[in-house]
Short mmCIF file of C-alpha atoms in Angstrom, two decimals:
data_model
loop_
_atom_site.label_atom_id
_atom_site.label_comp_id
_atom_site.label_asym_id
_atom_site.label_seq_id
_atom_site.Cartn_x
_atom_site.Cartn_y
_atom_site.Cartn_z
CA MET A 465 -4.40 -18.49 4.02
CA ILE A 466 -3.07 -15.68 4.89
CA LYS A 467 -4.67 -13.01 7.12
CA ILE A 468 -4.14 -8.97 6.31
CA LEU A 469 -4.45 -7.18 9.37
CA ASP A 470 -4.79 -2.53 8.28
CA SER A 471 -3.06 -0.84 10.05
CA THR A 472 -3.94 2.89 8.47
CA LEU A 473 -6.80 3.45 11.32
CA ARG A 474 -3.69 3.75 14.23
CA GLU A 475 0.05 2.88 12.56
CA GLY A 476 -0.75 5.10 9.75
CA GLU A 477 -1.92 7.95 12.24
CA GLN A 478 1.48 7.67 13.59
CA THR A 479 2.96 9.54 10.04
CA PRO A 480 3.66 13.28 11.55
CA GLY A 481 0.54 15.88 10.73
CA VAL A 482 -1.66 12.47 9.82
CA TYR A 483 -5.59 12.72 11.62
CA PHE A 484 -8.47 10.96 10.72
CA SER A 485 -11.81 11.84 11.83
CA PRO A 486 -14.19 9.40 13.25
CA GLU A 487 -16.33 9.76 10.32
CA LYS A 488 -13.43 9.44 8.00
CA LYS A 489 -12.42 6.29 10.17
CA LEU A 490 -15.18 4.32 9.54
CA VAL A 491 -15.26 5.29 5.97
CA ILE A 492 -11.70 4.26 5.36
CA ALA A 493 -12.38 0.98 7.43
CA GLN A 494 -15.76 0.33 5.09
CA PHE A 495 -13.48 0.44 1.97
CA LEU A 496 -11.34 -1.40 3.59
CA ASP A 497 -13.82 -4.37 4.47
CA GLN A 498 -15.15 -3.88 0.74
CA ILE A 499 -11.27 -5.26 -0.17
CA GLY A 500 -11.48 -8.40 2.03
CA ILE A 501 -9.35 -6.59 4.70
CA ASP A 502 -9.25 -9.37 7.39
CA ILE A 503 -8.15 -7.33 10.75
CA ILE A 504 -8.68 -3.57 10.91
CA GLU A 505 -6.71 -1.76 13.51
CA VAL A 506 -7.99 1.65 14.51
CA GLY A 507 -6.02 3.44 17.19
CA ASN A 508 -5.23 3.17 20.95
CA PRO A 509 -8.22 5.20 22.69
CA ALA A 510 -6.58 5.80 25.40
CA VAL A 511 -4.89 8.10 23.40
CA ASP A 512 -8.12 10.24 22.75
CA SER A 513 -10.84 10.42 22.80
CA ASP A 514 -12.31 10.62 18.85
CA ILE A 515 -9.87 7.40 18.65
CA ALA A 516 -12.91 6.26 20.93
CA LEU A 517 -15.21 7.38 19.56
CA ALA A 518 -13.64 6.37 16.02
CA ILE A 519 -13.08 2.56 17.52
CA SER A 520 -17.12 2.51 18.65
CA ARG A 521 -18.85 3.42 15.64
CA ILE A 522 -16.52 1.36 13.45
CA SER A 523 -17.28 -2.39 15.64
CA GLN A 524 -20.92 -1.87 15.93
CA ALA A 525 -20.70 -0.95 11.55
CA GLY A 526 -21.51 -3.92 10.90
CA LEU A 527 -18.87 -5.22 8.68
CA LYS A 528 -17.17 -8.46 7.94
CA ALA A 529 -13.37 -7.66 9.19
CA LYS A 530 -12.72 -7.86 13.05
CA ILE A 531 -11.99 -4.45 14.33
CA GLY A 532 -8.83 -4.37 16.89
CA ALA A 533 -7.24 -1.53 19.32
CA HIS A 534 -3.95 -1.21 20.25
CA SER A 535 -3.30 -1.24 24.18
CA LEU A 536 -0.45 -0.12 26.37
CA CYS A 537 0.30 -3.63 28.79
CA LYS A 538 -1.72 -2.05 31.40
CA ILE A 539 -5.19 -3.34 32.73
CA ASP A 540 -6.88 0.83 32.58
CA ASN A 541 -5.86 1.04 28.72
CA VAL A 542 -7.28 -2.93 27.65
CA GLN A 543 -10.02 -2.22 30.43
CA LYS A 544 -11.20 1.45 27.22
CA ALA A 545 -9.85 -0.86 24.53
CA LEU A 546 -12.69 -4.04 25.80
CA ASP A 547 -15.58 -0.70 26.23
CA CYS A 548 -14.98 0.05 23.00
CA GLY A 549 -16.33 -3.17 21.79
CA VAL A 550 -13.53 -4.50 20.07
CA ASP A 551 -13.15 -7.88 18.56
CA PHE A 552 -9.54 -7.65 17.94
CA LEU A 553 -6.65 -6.42 20.90
CA GLY A 554 -2.91 -6.30 20.27
CA ILE A 555 -1.04 -5.48 23.34
CA PHE A 556 2.68 -4.38 23.47
CA PHE A 557 5.32 -4.56 26.16
CA SER A 558 9.12 -5.15 24.91
CA VAL A 559 11.47 -7.82 26.24
CA SER A 560 15.05 -6.23 25.42
CA LYS A 561 17.30 -5.81 27.94
CA LYS A 562 18.34 -2.41 27.44
CA ARG A 563 14.66 -0.78 27.03
CA LEU A 564 13.85 -3.09 30.06
CA TYR A 565 16.63 -1.97 31.95
CA GLN A 566 16.90 2.14 30.65
CA ASP A 567 13.35 2.42 29.92
CA TYR A 568 10.92 0.56 32.73
CA ASN A 569 14.04 0.21 35.13
CA ILE A 570 13.23 -4.04 35.58
CA SER A 571 13.74 -7.28 35.16
CA LEU A 572 12.88 -9.81 32.33
CA GLU A 573 10.81 -11.81 34.58
CA ALA A 574 9.09 -8.78 36.33
CA ALA A 575 7.98 -8.24 32.74
CA ILE A 576 6.73 -11.48 32.05
CA GLU A 577 4.87 -11.46 35.26
CA LYS A 578 3.09 -7.11 33.70
CA ILE A 579 2.31 -10.20 30.29
CA VAL A 580 0.88 -12.07 31.50
CA GLU A 581 -1.66 -10.41 34.63
CA VAL A 582 -3.06 -7.84 31.72
CA ILE A 583 -3.51 -10.47 29.05
CA ARG A 584 -5.39 -12.65 31.66
CA PHE A 585 -7.31 -9.54 32.81
CA ALA A 586 -8.30 -9.64 28.61
CA ARG A 587 -9.14 -12.98 28.61
CA GLU A 588 -11.44 -13.09 32.01
CA GLN A 589 -13.43 -10.36 30.24
CA GLN A 590 -13.85 -11.37 27.05
CA ASN A 591 -13.62 -15.33 25.81
CA ASP A 592 -14.09 -14.98 22.38
CA LEU A 593 -11.52 -11.67 22.49
CA LEU A 594 -8.27 -11.83 19.64
CA ILE A 595 -5.51 -11.45 21.61
CA ARG A 596 -1.95 -10.38 20.23
CA TYR A 597 1.06 -9.71 22.29
CA THR A 598 3.71 -8.01 20.74
CA PRO A 599 6.69 -8.10 22.28
CA GLU A 600 8.11 -4.94 21.06
CA ASP A 601 11.27 -4.90 18.59
CA THR A 602 11.05 -8.37 18.77
CA VAL A 603 13.69 -8.64 15.78
CA ARG A 604 16.64 -7.12 17.59
CA SER A 605 16.22 -8.48 21.49
CA PRO A 606 17.77 -12.00 22.58
CA ILE A 607 16.00 -14.48 20.91
CA GLU A 608 15.42 -16.23 24.23
CA ASN A 609 13.84 -12.73 25.88
CA VAL A 610 11.20 -13.77 22.54
CA ILE A 611 10.33 -16.83 23.51
CA ALA A 612 10.02 -16.60 27.17
CA ALA A 613 7.46 -14.10 26.51
CA ALA A 614 5.59 -15.85 23.49
CA SER A 615 5.71 -18.41 25.54
CA ALA A 616 3.79 -17.12 28.88
CA ALA A 617 1.37 -15.28 26.55
CA VAL A 618 0.55 -17.36 25.43
CA LYS A 619 -0.04 -20.32 27.60
CA ALA A 620 -2.07 -16.64 29.50
CA GLY A 621 -4.00 -16.61 26.81
CA VAL A 622 -2.76 -15.14 24.05
CA ASN A 623 -4.45 -16.32 19.95
CA ILE A 624 -1.62 -14.24 17.72
CA ILE A 625 2.05 -13.12 18.62
CA SER A 626 3.61 -10.62 16.74
CA ILE A 627 7.00 -10.35 14.93
CA ALA A 628 7.58 -6.79 15.38
CA ASP A 629 10.73 -5.42 12.88
CA THR A 630 9.83 -2.31 15.35
CA THR A 631 13.15 -0.16 13.32
CA GLY A 632 13.33 -1.81 10.08
CA TYR A 633 16.87 -3.86 10.79
CA THR A 634 15.90 -8.08 9.42
CA ASN A 635 16.76 -8.12 5.86
CA PRO A 636 16.02 -11.09 2.95
CA PHE A 637 19.79 -11.51 1.64
CA ASP A 638 21.03 -11.56 5.32
CA PRO A 639 20.55 -15.27 7.51
CA GLN A 640 21.87 -13.85 10.56
CA ARG A 641 19.04 -10.85 9.91
CA SER A 642 16.43 -12.46 8.09
CA ILE A 643 12.77 -12.42 8.88
CA TYR A 644 12.32 -15.86 7.26
CA ASN A 645 14.29 -17.29 10.18
CA TYR A 646 13.29 -15.91 12.83
CA VAL A 647 9.58 -16.99 11.79
CA LYS A 648 10.79 -20.79 11.04
CA THR A 649 12.55 -20.40 14.89
CA LEU A 650 9.73 -18.58 16.46
CA LYS A 651 7.07 -21.57 15.64
CA ALA A 652 8.97 -24.27 16.14
CA GLU A 653 10.22 -23.18 20.40
CA LEU A 654 7.08 -22.56 19.84
CA LYS A 655 6.31 -26.52 19.12
CA LYS A 656 8.32 -27.60 21.54
CA GLN A 657 6.17 -26.38 23.99
CA ASP A 658 3.32 -27.83 22.05
CA LEU A 659 2.31 -23.80 22.04
CA HIS A 660 0.37 -23.40 18.17
CA PRO A 661 -0.25 -19.78 18.30
CA GLU A 662 -0.38 -18.02 15.07
CA ILE A 663 2.69 -15.75 14.08
CA GLU A 664 2.16 -11.59 12.93
CA ILE A 665 4.29 -9.74 11.62
CA HIS A 666 4.90 -5.96 11.40
CA CYS A 667 7.36 -4.50 8.77
CA HIS A 668 8.63 -0.96 9.01
CA ASN A 669 10.57 0.34 5.84
CA ASP A 670 13.10 2.04 7.70
CA LYS A 671 15.63 0.86 4.92
CA GLY A 672 13.33 0.40 2.17
CA LEU A 673 12.65 -3.46 2.65
CA ALA A 674 9.73 -3.52 4.84
CA LEU A 675 8.01 -5.08 1.25
CA ALA A 676 10.79 -8.37 0.45
CA ASN A 677 10.77 -8.84 4.53
CA ALA A 678 6.83 -9.71 4.65
CA LEU A 679 6.93 -12.10 1.90
CA ASP A 680 10.29 -13.61 3.07
CA ALA A 681 8.11 -13.47 6.09
CA TYR A 682 5.10 -15.46 4.21
CA ARG A 683 7.92 -17.73 2.07
CA ALA A 684 8.39 -19.01 5.70
CA GLY A 685 4.64 -20.09 7.56
CA ILE A 686 3.64 -16.44 8.53
CA ASP A 687 0.07 -16.23 9.42
CA ILE A 688 -0.95 -12.37 9.93
CA ILE A 689 0.56 -9.01 7.99
CA ASP A 690 0.77 -6.30 9.01
CA VAL A 691 0.00 -2.94 6.43
CA SER A 692 -1.18 0.62 5.82
CA VAL A 693 -2.66 2.17 2.69
CA MET A 694 0.07 3.91 1.34
CA GLY A 695 2.99 1.93 3.54
CA LEU A 696 1.54 5.00 6.21
CA GLY A 697 3.29 4.82 9.88
CA GLU A 698 5.67 5.60 11.74
CA ARG A 699 9.41 7.32 9.62
CA ALA A 700 9.64 5.34 6.78
CA GLY A 701 6.61 3.60 7.72
CA ILE A 702 5.35 -0.24 7.65
CA VAL A 703 4.39 -2.83 3.86
CA ASP A 704 2.52 -1.13 1.35
CA LEU A 705 -1.26 -2.45 1.50
CA GLY A 706 -1.56 -2.38 -2.26
CA GLU A 707 1.93 -3.88 -3.15
CA LEU A 708 1.65 -7.37 -1.02
CA LEU A 709 -1.80 -7.85 -2.00
CA ILE A 710 -0.39 -7.66 -6.06
CA ASN A 711 2.07 -10.19 -5.19
CA LEU A 712 0.87 -12.45 -2.31
CA ARG A 713 -1.71 -13.03 -5.09
CA GLU A 714 1.41 -14.14 -8.08
CA MET A 715 2.57 -15.69 -5.50
CA SER A 716 -0.44 -18.46 -4.33
CA GLU A 717 -3.75 -18.95 -6.69
CA GLU A 718 -5.33 -18.83 -2.77
CA GLU A 719 -4.34 -15.73 -2.18
CA ASN A 720 -6.03 -13.96 -5.61
CA HIS A 721 -9.59 -13.65 -3.19
CA TRP A 722 -9.70 -9.87 -2.11
CA GLN A 723 -12.07 -7.29 -4.23
CA LEU A 724 -8.76 -4.85 -5.81
CA SER A 725 -10.95 -2.61 -7.73
CA HIS A 726 -11.92 -1.05 -4.72
CA LEU A 727 -8.58 -0.12 -4.22
CA GLN A 728 -7.57 2.97 -6.32
CA ASP A 729 -10.79 4.75 -4.41
CA LEU A 730 -9.46 4.09 -1.08
CA TYR A 731 -5.89 5.24 -2.11
CA ASN A 732 -7.23 8.56 -3.05
CA PHE A 733 -9.70 8.71 -0.12
CA VAL A 734 -6.23 7.81 2.27
CA SER A 735 -4.32 10.62 0.12
CA GLU A 736 -6.43 13.54 -0.42
CA ASN A 737 -7.80 13.26 3.83
CA SER A 738 -3.96 12.87 5.01
CA HIS A 739 -2.62 15.32 2.60
CA ILE A 740 -0.32 12.73 1.22
CA PRO A 741 0.14 13.01 -2.43
CA ILE A 742 0.17 9.29 -4.17
CA ALA A 743 3.86 9.86 -5.61
CA PRO A 744 2.95 9.43 -9.72
CA HIS A 745 5.76 6.15 -10.30
CA ARG A 746 3.91 4.84 -6.97
CA PRO A 747 3.85 0.74 -7.62
CA ILE A 748 0.17 0.27 -8.17
CA THR A 749 -2.02 2.73 -7.23
CA GLY A 750 0.17 5.57 -8.84
CA LYS A 751 -1.43 7.87 -11.71
CA ASN A 752 1.75 6.94 -14.15
CA THR A 753 1.91 2.89 -13.34
CA PHE A 754 -0.09 2.05 -16.60
CA ILE A 755 0.51 5.05 -18.88
CA HIS A 756 3.13 4.35 -21.23
CA TYR A 757 5.56 6.98 -22.57
CA ALA A 758 8.63 5.87 -24.83
CA GLY A 759 8.23 5.55 -28.39
CA VAL A 760 9.44 1.82 -28.80
CA HIS A 761 7.29 1.06 -25.46
CA VAL A 762 3.40 2.45 -26.95
CA LYS A 763 4.09 1.67 -30.37
CA ALA A 764 4.48 -2.03 -29.04
CA VAL A 765 1.80 -2.21 -27.06
CA ALA A 766 -0.69 -0.70 -29.55
CA LYS A 767 -0.37 -4.74 -30.70
CA ASP A 768 -0.07 -6.19 -27.12
CA GLU A 769 0.21 -4.65 -23.87
CA MET A 770 1.73 -7.41 -22.18
CA LEU A 771 4.93 -7.30 -23.98
CA TYR A 772 5.66 -4.17 -21.43
CA GLN A 773 3.59 -4.83 -18.58
CA SER A 774 3.42 -8.02 -15.97
CA LEU A 775 0.51 -6.35 -14.87
CA ASN A 776 -3.33 -6.72 -16.17
CA PRO A 777 -5.35 -3.40 -14.66
CA GLN A 778 -7.52 -4.83 -14.99
CA ILE A 779 -7.86 -6.37 -11.62
CA LEU A 780 -7.30 -3.19 -10.62
CA GLY A 781 -10.14 -2.05 -13.26
CA LYS A 782 -8.18 0.30 -14.36
CA LYS A 783 -7.07 0.77 -18.17
CA SER A 784 -3.24 1.28 -19.92
CA SER A 785 -3.01 4.76 -21.77
CA LEU A 786 -0.33 6.59 -23.39
CA ALA A 787 1.88 9.76 -22.61
CA LEU A 788 2.84 12.34 -25.24
CA GLY A 789 6.04 14.48 -24.59
CA ILE A 790 9.49 13.81 -26.14
CA GLN A 791 10.32 10.60 -25.93
CA SER A 792 6.95 10.36 -28.22
CA GLY A 793 6.52 8.56 -31.13
CA TYR A 794 4.10 8.86 -34.98
CA THR A 795 2.24 5.81 -33.23
CA ALA A 796 1.81 7.92 -29.96
CA VAL A 797 0.29 10.97 -31.85
CA GLN A 798 -2.37 8.61 -33.37
CA LEU A 799 -3.13 6.32 -30.92
CA ALA A 800 -3.60 9.99 -29.08
CA MET A 801 -5.91 11.78 -31.89
CA LYS A 802 -8.31 8.15 -31.81
CA GLN A 803 -8.69 8.79 -28.54
CA ILE A 804 -9.83 12.59 -28.92
CA GLY A 805 -11.93 11.08 -31.93
CA ARG A 806 -9.69 13.03 -34.24
CA GLU A 807 -9.71 9.27 -35.79
CA GLU A 808 -10.09 10.46 -40.08
CA LEU A 809 -6.81 13.32 -39.23
CA ALA A 810 -4.59 10.36 -37.69
CA GLU A 811 -4.70 9.69 -41.20
CA ASN A 812 -3.13 12.03 -42.94
CA LYS A 813 1.09 11.50 -42.55
CA GLU A 814 2.31 14.65 -43.11
CA LEU A 815 -0.26 16.07 -40.34
CA VAL A 816 0.47 13.87 -37.53
CA ALA A 817 3.86 14.35 -38.39
CA LYS A 818 3.56 17.85 -37.56
CA ILE A 819 1.87 16.74 -34.55
CA LEU A 820 4.50 15.06 -32.99
CA GLN A 821 7.57 18.29 -33.60
CA GLU A 822 5.24 20.06 -32.16
CA ILE A 823 4.31 18.09 -29.69
CA LYS A 824 8.27 18.07 -28.75
CA ALA A 825 8.22 21.08 -28.99
CA ILE A 826 6.36 21.88 -26.25
CA ALA A 827 6.83 19.02 -23.86
CA LYS A 828 10.90 20.68 -23.16
CA ARG A 829 8.81 23.00 -20.98
CA GLY A 830 9.07 20.51 -18.67
CA THR A 831 5.13 19.80 -17.44
CA PRO A 832 3.08 16.70 -18.91
CA ILE A 833 1.12 17.24 -21.43
CA ASP A 834 -2.83 16.63 -21.20
CA ILE A 835 -3.94 14.66 -23.92
CA GLU A 836 -8.25 15.31 -23.39
CA LYS A 837 -7.72 19.48 -23.61
CA GLU A 838 -3.99 20.27 -25.06
CA LEU A 839 -3.57 18.02 -27.96
CA PRO A 840 -6.87 19.14 -29.51
CA GLU A 841 -5.94 22.39 -29.77
CA ILE A 842 -2.46 21.24 -31.21
CA VAL A 843 -4.10 19.34 -33.45
CA VAL A 844 -7.40 22.33 -34.92
CA ARG A 845 -3.76 24.37 -34.66
CA CYS A 846 -1.44 21.81 -37.28
CA HIS A 847 -4.60 21.32 -38.88
CA ILE A 848 -5.04 24.81 -39.87
CA LYS A 849 -1.31 25.48 -41.14
CA GLN A 850 -1.44 22.44 -42.65
CA VAL A 851 -4.40 24.37 -45.49
CA MET A 852 -3.21 27.09 -45.13
CA ALA A 853 0.27 26.05 -46.26
CA LYS A 854 -1.83 23.96 -49.69
CA LYS A 855 -3.67 27.14 -50.37
CA ASN A 856 -0.86 28.88 -50.18
CA VAL A 857 1.39 26.79 -52.93
CA ILE A 858 -1.98 26.94 -55.22
CA PHE A 859 -2.45 29.67 -55.46
CA SER A 860 1.12 31.14 -55.87
CA TYR A 861 2.16 28.69 -58.02
CA PRO A 862 2.42 30.05 -62.33
CA ASN A 863 0.23 28.61 -64.69
CA PRO A 864 1.59 26.66 -66.86
CA GLN A 865 -1.12 27.21 -69.79
CA LYS A 866 -0.36 31.32 -69.55
CA SER A 867 2.29 32.34 -71.45
CA PRO A 868 4.84 34.96 -69.55
#
């Protein structure tokens, strides 16, 4: 069964302008725990005292999920993380030749010595700690460097090796850049040394392929996938939590244990507190996801919603609905009228046709028509016009019984 690591509170807060207070972070962590997330990565306590406070509070909140901290490959940074009472520690250090020489001015051998030293220190402090080592920018680093560092890290006490697609480089349709092949290769090389750590994937979305790459990794037998709410993170962000869970749920019957009815409330809370709106057309959590608009669509879903849906909204605690506008047809107006409690008028074919005409005219202003607020006014207005028109016909029509 796949494990999910949510990094909204760490990677997500690396979105420019985003800050979650310790109190808000606790609420988000509680939502994630209700959904059934396995690991909640809260942040790097060395960055700011508020982050350290948030990690400590969430670690003491009695959640089922493992609570994790992120750390540079430095003993003092690791100690700050451990002081927060975490169950999970992520340590990262690059093994790219270019990065080692240009940024750190050290050799691969010296880098591995440093990695091993820090991991051993963490393991000595807390024997039951879950420790992850990430070779930063894994997929663009020489595979032999990654294997050497990963092997040494596991021998030093690491439980998890993370494959970081730090720049969104991988592509499921290119065998030379496939995360599927990378996962298979790394597992096979470690197995040759009788090393069996869990393998994690961290996919960035720079080219819009984060979800596709994560699913490719799942197909390869990945153990842990990193996500965030709304896909928040550096640059274009990472894998979106809701999108991944829905797809995993459909890929395997065993991936059906998450409480997805909490997703929308979580997304709304994160959106409000990150000051980043949820796009209406965003899959799973966008407001248009289960709204039907075009006349042909509405007429079909009035008989069977699944004619134009492959996802049952009830899984998410939602219902399908409809929108009114220039694309609407007669059936949509009837259904909308019934929705606002005007069933008796919905059977008035002439009136429904008039309402549809007015809706199409109003829609040309370029903004949505609010069914609950605007439609009742439109119905009343059109009904009054219809009644008055009939009265005018009756009063002006000549009486055939009277002679001229």
